[in-house]
Amino acid sequence: AIRVNEDHRPRTSVYQVSLDPPILLAMAAHSQNLRVMKLRGHHALLTDAGYEAIARSCTKLEEIDIILSESVSELSVRSVLIGCRALRQLLIFFTSFKGASQSQQCLTDAAFQGEQPWGRHLERLCIAGSHITDVALTAIAENCTRLKLIDMTGCEGITQVGISRLVQGCRRLRAVHVRNCKQLLSPEEDDSPDDDEISDDENSYESYKYDSDGMDD
């Protein structure tokens, strides 16, 4: 099952569609009013070309999951960020595949760099496990001024400098997840359960779990 939501359909509807290899190309050609696209569990059928087609045609898209794999690289992330100007939620997941290099499996600063504007409406972003650095955080701070929640769990390349830039640029932030970000915590702080999340007391996201649909509500 693939969750496909268009503006004239209930957001909770689930539709059964054929999972032929060109599925994203077909959706791009016939679902220009697509608002929500979640394709978890079908990563073998997804490609960079398909995501690029979605980015070109489905400009009203508000929520999407991108699953990086052998056939889907960070180029798909860049295409969607630039093409889908109404995007409010972006969740990025990773799959391991035989013979993959570290760069193939992960997300880097390159996905967030460039002169074209993007992310003006983005509110929720999950890039946990990626290889980003403060360069990407600076780009996010400059582009995503409406951001409310970001999950950077396991992003070992970010530092306090990048976090400061993020907080200064994204004034609406309510939760920042930074578990296992080694450069942010001293050895003494690393064992503290309270240091892995920065959140607004009034709008805490304590129940949020990565890869648990916690950002879908």
PDB file of C-alpha atoms in Angstrom:
ATOM      1  CA  ALA A   1       0.000   0.000   0.000  1.00  0.00           C
ATOM      2  CA  ILE A   2       1.164   3.495  -0.775  1.00  0.00           C
ATOM      3  CA  ARG A   3      -0.325   6.504   0.912  1.00  0.00           C
ATOM      4  CA  VAL A   4      -1.291   8.927  -1.829  1.00  0.00           C
ATOM      5  CA  ASN A   5      -3.102  12.103  -0.857  1.00  0.00           C
ATOM      6  CA  GLU A   6      -4.369  14.713  -3.279  1.00  0.00           C
ATOM      7  CA  ASP A   7      -6.115  17.961  -2.424  1.00  0.00           C
ATOM      8  CA  HIS A   8      -9.546  16.572  -3.281  1.00  0.00           C
ATOM      9  CA  ARG A   9      -9.138  13.391  -1.205  1.00  0.00           C
ATOM     10  CA  PRO A  10      -9.162  12.802   2.585  1.00  0.00           C
ATOM     11  CA  ARG A  11      -5.651  13.017   4.037  1.00  0.00           C
ATOM     12  CA  THR A  12      -6.137   9.681   5.815  1.00  0.00           C
ATOM     13  CA  SER A  13      -7.020   7.714   2.686  1.00  0.00           C
ATOM     14  CA  VAL A  14      -4.826   4.827   1.578  1.00  0.00           C
ATOM     15  CA  TYR A  15      -4.804   3.744  -2.061  1.00  0.00           C
ATOM     16  CA  GLN A  16      -3.486   0.532  -3.624  1.00  0.00           C
ATOM     17  CA  VAL A  17      -1.385   1.168  -6.715  1.00  0.00           C
ATOM     18  CA  SER A  18       0.767  -0.936  -9.012  1.00  0.00           C
ATOM     19  CA  LEU A  19       4.402  -1.098  -7.924  1.00  0.00           C
ATOM     20  CA  ASP A  20       6.031  -1.360 -11.330  1.00  0.00           C
ATOM     21  CA  PRO A  21       9.596   0.046 -11.546  1.00  0.00           C
ATOM     22  CA  PRO A  22       8.508   3.391 -13.071  1.00  0.00           C
ATOM     23  CA  ILE A  23       6.096   4.056 -10.186  1.00  0.00           C
ATOM     24  CA  LEU A  24       7.447   7.531  -9.395  1.00  0.00           C
ATOM     25  CA  LEU A  25       7.417   8.509 -13.058  1.00  0.00           C
ATOM     26  CA  ALA A  26       3.778   7.416 -13.321  1.00  0.00           C
ATOM     27  CA  MET A  27       2.827   9.313 -10.180  1.00  0.00           C
ATOM     28  CA  ALA A  28       4.589  12.426 -11.457  1.00  0.00           C
ATOM     29  CA  ALA A  29       2.694  12.224 -14.749  1.00  0.00           C
ATOM     30  CA  HIS A  30      -0.766  11.706 -13.276  1.00  0.00           C
ATOM     31  CA  SER A  31      -0.765  13.148  -9.738  1.00  0.00           C
ATOM     32  CA  GLN A  32       0.170  16.804 -10.016  1.00  0.00           C
ATOM     33  CA  ASN A  33      -2.044  17.580  -6.998  1.00  0.00           C
ATOM     34  CA  LEU A  34      -0.187  15.123  -4.774  1.00  0.00           C
ATOM     35  CA  ARG A  35       0.188  16.419  -1.211  1.00  0.00           C
ATOM     36  CA  VAL A  36       1.583  13.483   0.792  1.00  0.00           C
ATOM     37  CA  MET A  37       3.846  10.682  -0.451  1.00  0.00           C
ATOM     38  CA  LYS A  38       5.185   7.889   1.774  1.00  0.00           C
ATOM     39  CA  LEU A  39       6.828   4.912   0.100  1.00  0.00           C
ATOM     40  CA  ARG A  40       8.534   3.107   2.969  1.00  0.00           C
ATOM     41  CA  GLY A  41       9.193  -0.559   2.314  1.00  0.00           C
ATOM     42  CA  HIS A  42       9.443  -0.173  -1.468  1.00  0.00           C
ATOM     43  CA  HIS A  43      12.927   1.302  -1.785  1.00  0.00           C
ATOM     44  CA  ALA A  44      14.013  -1.238  -4.419  1.00  0.00           C
ATOM     45  CA  LEU A  45      11.595   0.365  -6.875  1.00  0.00           C
ATOM     46  CA  LEU A  46      12.654   3.973  -6.343  1.00  0.00           C
ATOM     47  CA  THR A  47      15.246   5.909  -8.351  1.00  0.00           C
ATOM     48  CA  ASP A  48      16.816   9.351  -8.617  1.00  0.00           C
ATOM     49  CA  ALA A  49      15.053   9.840 -11.960  1.00  0.00           C
ATOM     50  CA  GLY A  50      11.716   9.122 -10.311  1.00  0.00           C
ATOM     51  CA  TYR A  51      12.239  11.584  -7.477  1.00  0.00           C
ATOM     52  CA  GLU A  52      13.422  14.189  -9.978  1.00  0.00           C
ATOM     53  CA  ALA A  53      10.172  13.719 -11.920  1.00  0.00           C
ATOM     54  CA  ILE A  54       8.174  14.121  -8.715  1.00  0.00           C
ATOM     55  CA  ALA A  55      10.060  17.329  -7.934  1.00  0.00           C
ATOM     56  CA  ARG A  56       9.274  18.746 -11.389  1.00  0.00           C
ATOM     57  CA  SER A  57       5.598  17.826 -11.507  1.00  0.00           C
ATOM     58  CA  CYS A  58       4.275  17.595  -7.941  1.00  0.00           C
ATOM     59  CA  THR A  59       4.947  21.161  -6.850  1.00  0.00           C
ATOM     60  CA  LYS A  60       2.105  21.087  -4.299  1.00  0.00           C
ATOM     61  CA  LEU A  61       3.726  18.271  -2.338  1.00  0.00           C
ATOM     62  CA  GLU A  62       3.787  18.988   1.405  1.00  0.00           C
ATOM     63  CA  GLU A  63       5.112  15.775   2.963  1.00  0.00           C
ATOM     64  CA  ILE A  64       7.519  13.180   1.591  1.00  0.00           C
ATOM     65  CA  ASP A  65       9.812  10.386   2.727  1.00  0.00           C
ATOM     66  CA  ILE A  66      13.013   9.840   0.760  1.00  0.00           C
ATOM     67  CA  ILE A  67      14.761   6.505   1.186  1.00  0.00           C
ATOM     68  CA  LEU A  68      18.416   6.644   0.166  1.00  0.00           C
ATOM     69  CA  SER A  69      19.564   3.370  -1.378  1.00  0.00           C
ATOM     70  CA  GLU A  70      21.607   1.924  -4.210  1.00  0.00           C
ATOM     71  CA  SER A  71      19.412   3.695  -6.773  1.00  0.00           C
ATOM     72  CA  VAL A  72      18.515   6.800  -4.757  1.00  0.00           C
ATOM     73  CA  SER A  73      21.217   9.314  -3.819  1.00  0.00           C
ATOM     74  CA  GLU A  74      21.288  12.705  -2.155  1.00  0.00           C
ATOM     75  CA  LEU A  75      20.564  14.158  -5.617  1.00  0.00           C
ATOM     76  CA  SER A  76      16.946  13.174  -4.969  1.00  0.00           C
ATOM     77  CA  VAL A  77      16.945  15.186  -1.756  1.00  0.00           C
ATOM     78  CA  ARG A  78      18.286  18.222  -3.576  1.00  0.00           C
ATOM     79  CA  SER A  79      15.730  17.867  -6.394  1.00  0.00           C
ATOM     80  CA  VAL A  80      12.800  17.643  -3.993  1.00  0.00           C
ATOM     81  CA  LEU A  81      13.976  20.560  -1.852  1.00  0.00           C
ATOM     82  CA  ILE A  82      14.254  22.829  -4.895  1.00  0.00           C
ATOM     83  CA  GLY A  83      11.212  21.623  -6.848  1.00  0.00           C
ATOM     84  CA  CYS A  84       8.643  21.126  -4.088  1.00  0.00           C
ATOM     85  CA  ARG A  85       8.342  24.679  -2.802  1.00  0.00           C
ATOM     86  CA  ALA A  86       5.329  23.909  -0.561  1.00  0.00           C
ATOM     87  CA  LEU A  87       7.149  21.156   1.340  1.00  0.00           C
ATOM     88  CA  ARG A  88       6.449  21.158   5.098  1.00  0.00           C
ATOM     89  CA  GLN A  89       7.893  17.804   6.129  1.00  0.00           C
ATOM     90  CA  LEU A  90      10.888  15.851   4.827  1.00  0.00           C
ATOM     91  CA  LEU A  91      11.987  12.566   6.400  1.00  0.00           C
ATOM     92  CA  ILE A  92      15.121  10.908   5.059  1.00  0.00           C
ATOM     93  CA  PHE A  93      15.859   7.243   5.686  1.00  0.00           C
ATOM     94  CA  PHE A  94      18.771   4.997   4.770  1.00  0.00           C
ATOM     95  CA  THR A  95      19.098   1.412   3.579  1.00  0.00           C
ATOM     96  CA  SER A  96      22.292  -0.644   3.508  1.00  0.00           C
ATOM     97  CA  PHE A  97      23.250  -2.474   0.347  1.00  0.00           C
ATOM     98  CA  LYS A  98      26.134  -4.748  -0.553  1.00  0.00           C
ATOM     99  CA  GLY A  99      29.227  -2.997  -1.839  1.00  0.00           C
ATOM    100  CA  ALA A 100      27.967   0.478  -0.999  1.00  0.00           C
ATOM    101  CA  SER A 101      30.515   3.105  -0.147  1.00  0.00           C
ATOM    102  CA  GLN A 102      29.993   5.313   2.877  1.00  0.00           C
ATOM    103  CA  SER A 103      29.202   8.290   0.648  1.00  0.00           C
ATOM    104  CA  GLN A 104      26.555   6.341  -1.268  1.00  0.00           C
ATOM    105  CA  GLN A 105      24.704   5.430   1.876  1.00  0.00           C
ATOM    106  CA  CYS A 106      24.675   8.816   3.507  1.00  0.00           C
ATOM    107  CA  LEU A 107      23.601  12.399   3.143  1.00  0.00           C
ATOM    108  CA  THR A 108      26.193  15.193   2.956  1.00  0.00           C
ATOM    109  CA  ASP A 109      26.338  18.988   2.862  1.00  0.00           C
ATOM    110  CA  ALA A 110      26.003  18.916  -0.949  1.00  0.00           C
ATOM    111  CA  ALA A 111      22.263  18.240  -0.708  1.00  0.00           C
ATOM    112  CA  PHE A 112      21.687  21.559   1.032  1.00  0.00           C
ATOM    113  CA  GLN A 113      24.077  23.816  -0.872  1.00  0.00           C
ATOM    114  CA  GLY A 114      23.373  25.972  -3.911  1.00  0.00           C
ATOM    115  CA  GLU A 115      22.099  29.367  -4.919  1.00  0.00           C
ATOM    116  CA  GLN A 116      18.463  28.385  -5.546  1.00  0.00           C
ATOM    117  CA  PRO A 117      16.095  29.046  -2.626  1.00  0.00           C
ATOM    118  CA  TRP A 118      14.426  26.091  -0.929  1.00  0.00           C
ATOM    119  CA  GLY A 119      12.679  25.058   2.278  1.00  0.00           C
ATOM    120  CA  ARG A 120      10.756  28.274   2.884  1.00  0.00           C
ATOM    121  CA  HIS A 121       7.764  26.333   4.271  1.00  0.00           C
ATOM    122  CA  LEU A 122       9.664  23.416   5.806  1.00  0.00           C
ATOM    123  CA  GLU A 123       8.606  22.757   9.410  1.00  0.00           C
ATOM    124  CA  ARG A 124       9.879  19.247  10.166  1.00  0.00           C
ATOM    125  CA  LEU A 125      13.125  17.733   8.949  1.00  0.00           C
ATOM    126  CA  CYS A 126      14.678  14.360   9.776  1.00  0.00           C
ATOM    127  CA  ILE A 127      18.288  13.898   8.644  1.00  0.00           C
ATOM    128  CA  ALA A 128      19.376  11.513  11.411  1.00  0.00           C
ATOM    129  CA  GLY A 129      22.435   9.444  10.618  1.00  0.00           C
ATOM    130  CA  SER A 130      23.684  11.742   7.876  1.00  0.00           C
ATOM    131  CA  HIS A 131      27.204  13.031   7.260  1.00  0.00           C
ATOM    132  CA  ILE A 132      26.337  16.704   7.322  1.00  0.00           C
ATOM    133  CA  THR A 133      28.512  19.348   8.974  1.00  0.00           C
ATOM    134  CA  ASP A 134      27.994  22.918  10.123  1.00  0.00           C
ATOM    135  CA  VAL A 135      27.955  23.907   6.435  1.00  0.00           C
ATOM    136  CA  ALA A 136      24.583  22.204   6.001  1.00  0.00           C
ATOM    137  CA  LEU A 137      23.245  23.647   9.250  1.00  0.00           C
ATOM    138  CA  THR A 138      24.138  27.129   8.033  1.00  0.00           C
ATOM    139  CA  ALA A 139      22.228  26.522   4.798  1.00  0.00           C
ATOM    140  CA  ILE A 140      19.231  25.181   6.722  1.00  0.00           C
ATOM    141  CA  ALA A 141      19.302  28.231   9.007  1.00  0.00           C
ATOM    142  CA  GLU A 142      19.322  30.572   6.017  1.00  0.00           C
ATOM    143  CA  ASN A 143      16.540  28.821   4.090  1.00  0.00           C
ATOM    144  CA  CYS A 144      14.229  27.140   6.599  1.00  0.00           C
ATOM    145  CA  THR A 145      13.074  30.017   8.781  1.00  0.00           C
ATOM    146  CA  ARG A 146       9.783  28.235   9.604  1.00  0.00           C
ATOM    147  CA  LEU A 147      11.459  25.074  10.880  1.00  0.00           C
ATOM    148  CA  LYS A 148       9.946  23.759  14.124  1.00  0.00           C
ATOM    149  CA  LEU A 149      11.574  20.357  14.578  1.00  0.00           C
ATOM    150  CA  ILE A 150      14.805  18.819  13.328  1.00  0.00           C
ATOM    151  CA  ASP A 151      16.258  15.393  14.093  1.00  0.00           C
ATOM    152  CA  MET A 152      20.032  15.135  13.677  1.00  0.00           C
ATOM    153  CA  THR A 153      20.542  12.009  15.760  1.00  0.00           C
ATOM    154  CA  GLY A 154      23.942  10.485  15.050  1.00  0.00           C
ATOM    155  CA  CYS A 155      25.210  13.401  12.936  1.00  0.00           C
ATOM    156  CA  GLU A 156      28.787  13.322  14.175  1.00  0.00           C
ATOM    157  CA  GLY A 157      30.035  16.141  11.934  1.00  0.00           C
ATOM    158  CA  ILE A 158      28.044  18.964  13.513  1.00  0.00           C
ATOM    159  CA  THR A 159      29.381  21.242  16.268  1.00  0.00           C
ATOM    160  CA  GLN A 160      28.050  23.860  18.653  1.00  0.00           C
ATOM    161  CA  VAL A 161      28.860  26.521  16.056  1.00  0.00           C
ATOM    162  CA  GLY A 162      26.390  24.973  13.611  1.00  0.00           C
ATOM    163  CA  ILE A 163      23.730  24.532  16.289  1.00  0.00           C
ATOM    164  CA  SER A 164      24.070  28.218  17.237  1.00  0.00           C
ATOM    165  CA  ARG A 165      23.595  29.275  13.622  1.00  0.00           C
ATOM    166  CA  LEU A 166      20.580  26.977  13.322  1.00  0.00           C
ATOM    167  CA  VAL A 167      18.894  28.378  16.415  1.00  0.00           C
ATOM    168  CA  GLN A 168      19.594  31.967  15.363  1.00  0.00           C
ATOM    169  CA  GLY A 169      18.176  31.457  11.880  1.00  0.00           C
ATOM    170  CA  CYS A 170      15.212  29.221  12.748  1.00  0.00           C
ATOM    171  CA  ARG A 171      13.374  31.260  15.364  1.00  0.00           C
ATOM    172  CA  ARG A 172      10.348  28.924  15.440  1.00  0.00           C
ATOM    173  CA  LEU A 173      12.315  25.839  16.505  1.00  0.00           C
ATOM    174  CA  ARG A 174      10.665  23.870  19.289  1.00  0.00           C
ATOM    175  CA  ALA A 175      12.783  20.705  19.311  1.00  0.00           C
ATOM    176  CA  VAL A 176      16.279  19.786  18.190  1.00  0.00           C
ATOM    177  CA  HIS A 177      17.282  16.124  18.490  1.00  0.00           C
ATOM    178  CA  VAL A 178      21.034  15.635  18.774  1.00  0.00           C
ATOM    179  CA  ARG A 179      21.515  12.226  20.348  1.00  0.00           C
ATOM    180  CA  ASN A 180      24.921  10.669  19.669  1.00  0.00           C
ATOM    181  CA  CYS A 181      26.356  13.818  18.116  1.00  0.00           C
ATOM    182  CA  LYS A 182      29.834  13.337  19.534  1.00  0.00           C
ATOM    183  CA  GLN A 183      31.201  16.810  18.876  1.00  0.00           C
ATOM    184  CA  LEU A 184      28.414  18.488  20.849  1.00  0.00           C
ATOM    185  CA  LEU A 185      28.966  16.851  24.219  1.00  0.00           C
ATOM    186  CA  SER A 186      31.962  16.584  26.498  1.00  0.00           C
ATOM    187  CA  PRO A 187      32.793  13.104  27.887  1.00  0.00           C
ATOM    188  CA  GLU A 188      31.198  14.076  31.206  1.00  0.00           C
ATOM    189  CA  GLU A 189      27.967  15.171  29.515  1.00  0.00           C
ATOM    190  CA  ASP A 190      27.798  12.267  27.080  1.00  0.00           C
ATOM    191  CA  ASP A 191      26.157   9.926  29.602  1.00  0.00           C
ATOM    192  CA  SER A 192      23.458  12.384  30.620  1.00  0.00           C
ATOM    193  CA  PRO A 193      19.978  11.393  29.334  1.00  0.00           C
ATOM    194  CA  ASP A 194      18.865  15.023  29.376  1.00  0.00           C
ATOM    195  CA  ASP A 195      21.471  16.340  26.968  1.00  0.00           C
ATOM    196  CA  ASP A 196      20.225  14.720  23.773  1.00  0.00           C
ATOM    197  CA  GLU A 197      17.328  17.079  23.086  1.00  0.00           C
ATOM    198  CA  ILE A 198      16.914  20.827  23.096  1.00  0.00           C
ATOM    199  CA  SER A 199      13.229  21.664  23.350  1.00  0.00           C
ATOM    200  CA  ASP A 200      10.768  24.349  24.307  1.00  0.00           C
ATOM    201  CA  ASP A 201       9.200  23.518  27.682  1.00  0.00           C
ATOM    202  CA  GLU A 202       5.770  24.462  26.432  1.00  0.00           C
ATOM    203  CA  ASN A 203       5.988  22.508  23.175  1.00  0.00           C
ATOM    204  CA  SER A 204       8.088  19.489  24.036  1.00  0.00           C
ATOM    205  CA  TYR A 205       8.468  16.606  21.581  1.00  0.00           C
ATOM    206  CA  GLU A 206       9.639  14.129  24.221  1.00  0.00           C
ATOM    207  CA  SER A 207       7.515  11.302  22.801  1.00  0.00           C
ATOM    208  CA  TYR A 208       9.003  11.631  19.322  1.00  0.00           C
ATOM    209  CA  LYS A 209      10.980   8.624  18.098  1.00  0.00           C
ATOM    210  CA  TYR A 210      12.930   8.508  14.848  1.00  0.00           C
ATOM    211  CA  ASP A 211      11.438   6.105  12.281  1.00  0.00           C
ATOM    212  CA  SER A 212       8.215   5.743  14.281  1.00  0.00           C
ATOM    213  CA  ASP A 213       5.827   8.052  12.388  1.00  0.00           C
ATOM    214  CA  GLY A 214       6.202  10.546  15.232  1.00  0.00           C
ATOM    215  CA  MET A 215       6.551  13.366  12.751  1.00  0.00           C
ATOM    216  CA  ASP A 216       3.434  12.438  10.803  1.00  0.00           C
ATOM    217  CA  ASP A 217       0.953  13.921  13.265  1.00  0.00           C
TER     218      ASP A 217
END
